[in-house]
Short mmCIF file of C-alpha atoms in Angstrom, two decimals:
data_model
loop_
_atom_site.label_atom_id
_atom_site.label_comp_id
_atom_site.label_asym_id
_atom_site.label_seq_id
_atom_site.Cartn_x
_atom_site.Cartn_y
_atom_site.Cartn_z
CA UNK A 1 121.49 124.07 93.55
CA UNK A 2 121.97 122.60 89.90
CA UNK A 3 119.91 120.99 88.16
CA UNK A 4 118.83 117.26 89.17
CA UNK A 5 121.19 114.71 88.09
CA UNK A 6 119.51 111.43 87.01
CA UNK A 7 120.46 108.58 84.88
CA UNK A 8 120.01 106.62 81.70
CA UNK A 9 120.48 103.02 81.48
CA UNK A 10 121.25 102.36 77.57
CA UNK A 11 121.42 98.64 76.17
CA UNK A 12 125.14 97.93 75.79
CA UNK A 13 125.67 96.07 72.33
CA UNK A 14 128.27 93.35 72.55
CA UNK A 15 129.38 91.57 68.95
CA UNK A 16 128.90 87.83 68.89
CA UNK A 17 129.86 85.58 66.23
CA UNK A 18 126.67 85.65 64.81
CA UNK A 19 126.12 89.42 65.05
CA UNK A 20 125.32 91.72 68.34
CA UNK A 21 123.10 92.00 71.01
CA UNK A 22 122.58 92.26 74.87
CA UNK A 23 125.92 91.57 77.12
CA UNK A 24 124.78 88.07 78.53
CA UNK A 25 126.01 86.91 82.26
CA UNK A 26 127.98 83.89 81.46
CA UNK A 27 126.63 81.64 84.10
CA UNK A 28 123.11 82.38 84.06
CA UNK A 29 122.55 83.59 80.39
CA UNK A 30 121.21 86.84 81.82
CA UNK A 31 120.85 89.79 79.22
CA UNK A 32 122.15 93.22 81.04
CA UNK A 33 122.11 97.16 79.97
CA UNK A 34 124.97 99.54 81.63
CA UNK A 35 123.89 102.38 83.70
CA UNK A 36 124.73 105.35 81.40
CA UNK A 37 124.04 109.24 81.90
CA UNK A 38 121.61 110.96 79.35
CA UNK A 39 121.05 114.77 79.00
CA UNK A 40 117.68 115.66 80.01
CA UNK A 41 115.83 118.59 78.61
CA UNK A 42 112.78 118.75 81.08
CA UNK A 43 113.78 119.10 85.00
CA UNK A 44 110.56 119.29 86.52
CA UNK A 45 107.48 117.17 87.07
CA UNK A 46 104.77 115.92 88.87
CA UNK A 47 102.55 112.48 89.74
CA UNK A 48 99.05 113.56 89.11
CA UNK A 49 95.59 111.38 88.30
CA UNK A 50 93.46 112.32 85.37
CA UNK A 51 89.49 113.73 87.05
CA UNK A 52 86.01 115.05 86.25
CA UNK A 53 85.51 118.54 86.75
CA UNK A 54 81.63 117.26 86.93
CA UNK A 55 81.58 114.48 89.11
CA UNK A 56 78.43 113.97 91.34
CA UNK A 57 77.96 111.49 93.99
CA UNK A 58 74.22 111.56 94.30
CA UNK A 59 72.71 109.96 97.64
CA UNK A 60 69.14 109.11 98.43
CA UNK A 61 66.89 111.70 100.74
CA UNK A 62 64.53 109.15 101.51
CA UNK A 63 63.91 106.43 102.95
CA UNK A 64 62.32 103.63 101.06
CA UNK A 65 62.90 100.26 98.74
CA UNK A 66 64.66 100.66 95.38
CA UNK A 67 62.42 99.46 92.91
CA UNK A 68 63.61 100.65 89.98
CA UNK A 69 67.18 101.17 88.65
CA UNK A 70 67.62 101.88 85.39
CA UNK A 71 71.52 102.84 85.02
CA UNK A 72 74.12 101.06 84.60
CA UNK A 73 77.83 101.53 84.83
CA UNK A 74 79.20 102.59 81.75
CA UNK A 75 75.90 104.02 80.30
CA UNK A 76 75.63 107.82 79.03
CA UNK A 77 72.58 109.27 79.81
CA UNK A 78 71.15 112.27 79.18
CA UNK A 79 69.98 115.63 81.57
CA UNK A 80 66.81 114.53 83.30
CA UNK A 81 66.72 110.69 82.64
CA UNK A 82 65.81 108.77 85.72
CA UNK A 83 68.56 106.64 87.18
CA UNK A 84 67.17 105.15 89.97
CA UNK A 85 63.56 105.18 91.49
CA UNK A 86 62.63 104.76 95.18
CA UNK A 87 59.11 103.37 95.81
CA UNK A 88 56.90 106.38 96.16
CA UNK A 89 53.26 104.75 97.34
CA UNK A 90 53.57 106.12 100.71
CA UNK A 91 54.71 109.82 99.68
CA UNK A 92 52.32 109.43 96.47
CA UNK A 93 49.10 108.87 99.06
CA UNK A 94 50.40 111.60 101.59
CA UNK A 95 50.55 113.99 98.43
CA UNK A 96 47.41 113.23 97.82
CA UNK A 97 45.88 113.61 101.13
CA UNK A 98 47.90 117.57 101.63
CA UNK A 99 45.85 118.03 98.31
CA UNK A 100 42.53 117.09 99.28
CA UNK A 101 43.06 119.54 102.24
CA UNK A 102 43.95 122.22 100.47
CA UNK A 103 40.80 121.90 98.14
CA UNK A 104 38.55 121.81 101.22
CA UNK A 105 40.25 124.76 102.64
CA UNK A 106 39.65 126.71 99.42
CA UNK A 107 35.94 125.80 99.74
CA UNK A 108 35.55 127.28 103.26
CA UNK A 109 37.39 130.54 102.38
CA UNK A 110 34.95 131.03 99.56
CA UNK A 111 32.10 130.93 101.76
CA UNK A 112 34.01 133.19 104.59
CA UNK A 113 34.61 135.84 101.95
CA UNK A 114 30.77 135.39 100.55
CA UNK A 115 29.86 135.84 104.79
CA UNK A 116 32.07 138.53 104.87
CA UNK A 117 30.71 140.09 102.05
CA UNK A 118 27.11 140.32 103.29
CA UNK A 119 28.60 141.74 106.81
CA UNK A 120 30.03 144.54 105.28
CA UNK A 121 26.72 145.84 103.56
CA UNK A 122 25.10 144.91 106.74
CA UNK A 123 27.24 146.84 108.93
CA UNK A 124 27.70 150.19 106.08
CA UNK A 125 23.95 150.37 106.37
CA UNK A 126 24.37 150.19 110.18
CA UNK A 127 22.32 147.08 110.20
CA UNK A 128 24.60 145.01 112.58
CA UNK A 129 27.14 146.08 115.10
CA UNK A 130 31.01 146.78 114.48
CA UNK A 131 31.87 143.35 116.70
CA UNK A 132 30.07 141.38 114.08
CA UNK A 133 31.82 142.97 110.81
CA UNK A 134 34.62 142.15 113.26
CA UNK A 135 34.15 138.45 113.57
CA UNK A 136 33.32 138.03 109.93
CA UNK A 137 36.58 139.70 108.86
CA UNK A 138 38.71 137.68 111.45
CA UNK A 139 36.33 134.34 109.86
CA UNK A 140 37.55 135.33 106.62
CA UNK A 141 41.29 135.84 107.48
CA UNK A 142 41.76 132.83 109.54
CA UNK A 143 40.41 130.56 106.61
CA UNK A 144 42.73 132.60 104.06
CA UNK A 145 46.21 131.69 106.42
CA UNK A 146 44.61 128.38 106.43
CA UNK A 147 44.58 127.93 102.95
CA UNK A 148 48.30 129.30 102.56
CA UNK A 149 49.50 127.20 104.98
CA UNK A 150 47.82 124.10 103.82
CA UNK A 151 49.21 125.10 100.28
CA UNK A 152 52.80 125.18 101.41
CA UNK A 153 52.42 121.88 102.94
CA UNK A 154 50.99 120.07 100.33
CA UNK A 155 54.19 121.61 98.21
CA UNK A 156 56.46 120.63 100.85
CA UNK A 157 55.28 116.73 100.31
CA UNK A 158 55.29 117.38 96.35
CA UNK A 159 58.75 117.91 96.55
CA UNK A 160 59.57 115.09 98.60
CA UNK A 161 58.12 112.72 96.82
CA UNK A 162 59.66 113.82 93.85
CA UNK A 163 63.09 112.75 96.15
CA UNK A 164 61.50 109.14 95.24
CA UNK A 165 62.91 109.44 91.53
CA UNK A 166 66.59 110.00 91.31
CA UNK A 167 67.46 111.78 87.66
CA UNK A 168 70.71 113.15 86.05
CA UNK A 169 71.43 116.51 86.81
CA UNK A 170 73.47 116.82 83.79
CA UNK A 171 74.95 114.93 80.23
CA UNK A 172 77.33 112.38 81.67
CA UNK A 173 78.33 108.56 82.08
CA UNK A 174 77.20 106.24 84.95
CA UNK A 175 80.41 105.43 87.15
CA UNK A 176 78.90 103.59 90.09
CA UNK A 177 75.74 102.28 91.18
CA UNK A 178 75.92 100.39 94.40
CA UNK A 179 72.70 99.64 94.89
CA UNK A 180 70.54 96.56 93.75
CA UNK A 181 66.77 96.28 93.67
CA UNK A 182 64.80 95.66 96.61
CA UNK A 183 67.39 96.80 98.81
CA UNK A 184 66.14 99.86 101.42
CA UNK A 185 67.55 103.04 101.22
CA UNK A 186 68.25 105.47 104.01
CA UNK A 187 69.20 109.15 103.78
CA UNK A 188 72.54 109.82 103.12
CA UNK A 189 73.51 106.21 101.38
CA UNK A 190 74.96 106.38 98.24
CA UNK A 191 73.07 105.33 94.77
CA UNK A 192 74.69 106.48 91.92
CA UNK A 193 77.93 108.34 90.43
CA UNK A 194 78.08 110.27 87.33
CA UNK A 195 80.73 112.29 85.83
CA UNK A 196 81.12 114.80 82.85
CA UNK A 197 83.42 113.09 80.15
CA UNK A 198 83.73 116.25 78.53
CA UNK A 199 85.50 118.23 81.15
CA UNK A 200 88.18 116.62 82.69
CA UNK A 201 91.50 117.51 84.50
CA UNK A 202 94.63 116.45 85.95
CA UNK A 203 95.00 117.33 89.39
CA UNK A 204 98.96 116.68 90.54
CA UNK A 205 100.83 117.11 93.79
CA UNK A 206 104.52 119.31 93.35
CA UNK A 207 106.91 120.31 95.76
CA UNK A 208 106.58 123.84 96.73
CA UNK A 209 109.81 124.65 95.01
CA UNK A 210 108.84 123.29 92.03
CA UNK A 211 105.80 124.54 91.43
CA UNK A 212 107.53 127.90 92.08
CA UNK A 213 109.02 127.41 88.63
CA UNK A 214 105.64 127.31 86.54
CA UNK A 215 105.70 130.37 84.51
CA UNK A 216 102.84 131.44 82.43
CA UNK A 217 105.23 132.15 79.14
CA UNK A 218 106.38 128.30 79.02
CA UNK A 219 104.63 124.61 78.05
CA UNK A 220 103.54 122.07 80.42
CA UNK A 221 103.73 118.30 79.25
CA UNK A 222 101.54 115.77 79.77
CA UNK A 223 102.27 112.34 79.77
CA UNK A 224 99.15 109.81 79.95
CA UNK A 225 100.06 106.03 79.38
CA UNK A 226 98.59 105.05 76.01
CA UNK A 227 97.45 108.38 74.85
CA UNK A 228 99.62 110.75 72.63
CA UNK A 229 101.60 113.09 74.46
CA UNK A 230 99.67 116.88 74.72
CA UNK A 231 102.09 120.07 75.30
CA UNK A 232 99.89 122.87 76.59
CA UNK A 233 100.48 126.69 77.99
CA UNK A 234 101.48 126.37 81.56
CA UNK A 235 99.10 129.79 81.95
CA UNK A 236 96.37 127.23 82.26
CA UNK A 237 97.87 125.47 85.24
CA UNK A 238 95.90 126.63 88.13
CA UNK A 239 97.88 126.54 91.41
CA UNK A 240 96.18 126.28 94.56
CA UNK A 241 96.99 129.39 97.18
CA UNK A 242 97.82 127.06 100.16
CA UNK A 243 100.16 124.38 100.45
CA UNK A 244 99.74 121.34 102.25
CA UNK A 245 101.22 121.20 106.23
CA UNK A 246 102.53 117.89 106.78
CA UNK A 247 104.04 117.23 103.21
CA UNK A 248 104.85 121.11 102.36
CA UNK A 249 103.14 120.29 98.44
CA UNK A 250 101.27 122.27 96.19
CA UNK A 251 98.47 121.37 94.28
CA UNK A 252 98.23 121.68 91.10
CA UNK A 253 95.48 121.62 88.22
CA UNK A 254 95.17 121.41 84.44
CA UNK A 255 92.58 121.55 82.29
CA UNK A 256 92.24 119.03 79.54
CA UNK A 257 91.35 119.72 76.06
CA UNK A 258 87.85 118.18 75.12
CA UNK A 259 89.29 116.74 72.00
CA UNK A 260 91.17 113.94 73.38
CA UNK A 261 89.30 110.83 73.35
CA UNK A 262 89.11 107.59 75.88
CA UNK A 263 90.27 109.44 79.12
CA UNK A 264 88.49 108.16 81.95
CA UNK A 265 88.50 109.57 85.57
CA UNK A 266 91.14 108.06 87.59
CA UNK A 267 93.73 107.33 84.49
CA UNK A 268 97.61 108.04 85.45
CA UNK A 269 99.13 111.22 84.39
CA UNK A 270 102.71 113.36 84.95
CA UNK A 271 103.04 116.52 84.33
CA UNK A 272 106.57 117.81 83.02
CA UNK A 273 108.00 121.64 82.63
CA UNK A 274 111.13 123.08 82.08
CA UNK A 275 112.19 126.69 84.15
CA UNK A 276 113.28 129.77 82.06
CA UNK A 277 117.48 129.31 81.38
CA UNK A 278 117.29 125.73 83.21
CA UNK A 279 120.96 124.35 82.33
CA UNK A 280 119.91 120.46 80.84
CA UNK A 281 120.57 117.58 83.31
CA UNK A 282 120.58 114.08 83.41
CA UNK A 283 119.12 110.71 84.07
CA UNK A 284 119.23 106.83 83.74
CA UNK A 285 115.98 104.97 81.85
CA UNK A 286 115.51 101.63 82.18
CA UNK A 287 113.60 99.32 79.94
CA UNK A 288 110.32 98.44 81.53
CA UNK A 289 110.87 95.13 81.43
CA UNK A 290 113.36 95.18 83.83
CA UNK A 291 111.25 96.29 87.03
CA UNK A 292 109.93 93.80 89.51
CA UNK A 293 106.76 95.05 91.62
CA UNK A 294 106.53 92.56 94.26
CA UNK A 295 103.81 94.38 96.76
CA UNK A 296 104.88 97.28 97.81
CA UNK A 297 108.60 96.75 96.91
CA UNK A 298 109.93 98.44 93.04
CA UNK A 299 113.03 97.58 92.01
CA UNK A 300 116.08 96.41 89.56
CA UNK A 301 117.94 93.25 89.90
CA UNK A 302 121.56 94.67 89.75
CA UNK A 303 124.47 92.54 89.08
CA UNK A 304 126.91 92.43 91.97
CA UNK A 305 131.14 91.94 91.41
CA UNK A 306 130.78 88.07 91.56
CA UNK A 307 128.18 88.77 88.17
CA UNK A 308 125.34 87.54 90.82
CA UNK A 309 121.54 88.87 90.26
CA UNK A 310 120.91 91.42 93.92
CA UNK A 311 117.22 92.74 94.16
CA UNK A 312 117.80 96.36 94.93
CA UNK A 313 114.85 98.86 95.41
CA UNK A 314 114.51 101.79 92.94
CA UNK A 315 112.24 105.05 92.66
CA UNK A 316 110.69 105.58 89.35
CA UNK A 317 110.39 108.54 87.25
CA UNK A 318 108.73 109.74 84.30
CA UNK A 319 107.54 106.57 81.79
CA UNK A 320 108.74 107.48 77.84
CA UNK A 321 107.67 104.44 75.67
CA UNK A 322 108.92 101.58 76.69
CA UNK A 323 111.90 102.92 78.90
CA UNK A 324 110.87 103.99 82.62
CA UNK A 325 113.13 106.71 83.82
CA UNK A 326 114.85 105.89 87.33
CA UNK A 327 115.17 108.28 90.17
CA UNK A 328 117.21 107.11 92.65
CA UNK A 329 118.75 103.17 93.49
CA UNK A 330 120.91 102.59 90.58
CA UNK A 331 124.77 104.45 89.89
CA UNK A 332 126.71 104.64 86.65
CA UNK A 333 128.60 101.63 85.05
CA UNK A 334 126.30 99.16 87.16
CA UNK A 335 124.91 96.50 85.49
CA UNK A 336 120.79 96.03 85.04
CA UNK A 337 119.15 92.52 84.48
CA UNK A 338 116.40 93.25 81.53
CA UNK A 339 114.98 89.75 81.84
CA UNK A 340 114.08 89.67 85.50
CA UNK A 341 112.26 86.03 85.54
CA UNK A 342 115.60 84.08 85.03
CA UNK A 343 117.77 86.54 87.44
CA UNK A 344 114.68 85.16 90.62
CA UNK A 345 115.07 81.74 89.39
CA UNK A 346 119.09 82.38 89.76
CA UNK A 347 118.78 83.69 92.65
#
């Protein structure tokens, strides 16, 4: 197979008598560009979404009403910084109680070991028999597992309680917090999102043929709308072993370089490469303004033989400035409506 052929649509200057500009439908006054091929240097790409490589969903282990929340969406906070606080009385109380045991425990070992103690003399001067060293040993060993065990639950219910106070487990910025105050929270429910804005990603979906052509010696592009264009080593593209079974893709990730500034998770991106000895191939851009996005419908109003306005649907490519490139929907030498508001209100 050759390269993919795709298309350019380039504005069409026509002179008037006052100078030149777009070819103009004579009944409806409707400014047109002509489907016309362009070499393409890059012949490879794929949709992708810009992510956290840190980004922690954290959930409440307790149950209990929310009576503090501190964060906000949009805040940074810092490692450790309390986010949102479930009302601890109840686990505060039971804390308190697994320590009061614990202290009363202690007590009675000391005076099993003193007992013990005065046993042992007792029975090395042959003063008592060996069945009471016996039950003063077994005295002092029951209250020492009784102390251990009272110990470990009284840390058990330390640690839960400290489930009552949500913090940060790292540097980051508050995504989502859909909780309120006074609202009850149960295991499992969601109260907070955080992600690392220091580490992020694209993550991107190729076909398995494509990805094929990644080689570790060439560049990939990435294209993010309204950030500058970034050309990086395609030996830092990580591609995942397994493809998926119903859509036969790849996955692929790429690590972003910290210096970039004002990418958020969730942000468009394309990645774009070019195989060792590719021939060049071509494609049709469109100006942006000319798409229509009606729901789920994308497409071109194309000017039929009569010069009417037709709404045809059109897959989109790769955007470059203010020209969208156009997959598939559109031939050579057809006609494109740039100004898509007067071709509907032709129509």
């Amino acid at each position: 197979m050759g390269p993919r052929r795709i298309v350019m649509l380039t504005l069409l200057a026509c002179t008037l008598s006052h100078g030149t500009g777009l070819m103009a439908a004579p009944e409806a006054g409707l400014e047109t560009v002509v489907v016309q091929a362009e070499r393409d240097s890059a012949n490879h790409s794929a949709e992708g979404t810009v992510e956290a490589v840190r980004d922690t969903l954290m959930t409440a282990q307790v149950a209990g009403v929310i009576v503090s929340r501190p964060a906000e969406v949009g805040q940074r906070v810092r490692a450790g910084e309390e986010l949102v606080r479930i009302d601890p009385r109840a686990a505060e109380d039971q804390a308190a109680a697994s320590a009061a045991q614990v202290q009363a425990a202690r007590a009675e070992l000391q005076v099993a070991l003193k007992e013990y103690e005065r046993q042992r003399r007792l029975f090395e001067k042959a003063y008592i028999s060996e069945a009471a060293f016996d039950r003063a040993r077994a005295q002092r060993d029951a209250a020492q597992a009784r102390v251990a065990a009272l110990e470990a639950q009284a840390k058990a219910v330390h640690t839960q309680a400290g489930y009552h106070r949500v913090t940060a487990p790292y540097d980051g910025i508050v995504s989502e917090v859909p909780v309120v105050l006074g609202e009850t929270a149960l295991p499992g429910r969601p109260l907070v999102r955080l992600y690392d804005p220091g580490a992020l990603r694209v993550t991107a979906v190729a076909a398995q043929g494509e990805a094929a052509t990644l080689v570790a010696e060439g560049t990939v592009d990435v294209e993010i709308p309204g950030f500058p264009a970034l050309h990086l080593p395609a030996e830092r593209v990580q591609i995942f072993p397994a493809a998926d079974p119903s859509t036969h893709t790849v996955q692929l990730r790429l690590p972003l370089p910290p210096e970039v500034r004002g990418l958020k998770p969730g942000l468009f991106a394309r990645l774009s490469w070019r195989s060792p000895g590719a021939a060049a191939g071509q494609r049709f851009l469109v100006p942006a303004s000319a798409v229509v996005r009606r729901a789920e419908l994308t497409g071109l109003y194309v000017l039929d033989r009569d010069g009417k306005p037709l709404l045809r649907q059109v897959r989109l490519g790769r955007v470059e400035g203010e020209r969208v490139e156009i997959l598939s929907g559109v031939e050579e030498g057809e006609r494109v409506v740039t100004n898509p508001e007067l071709a509907a209100r032709e129509r």
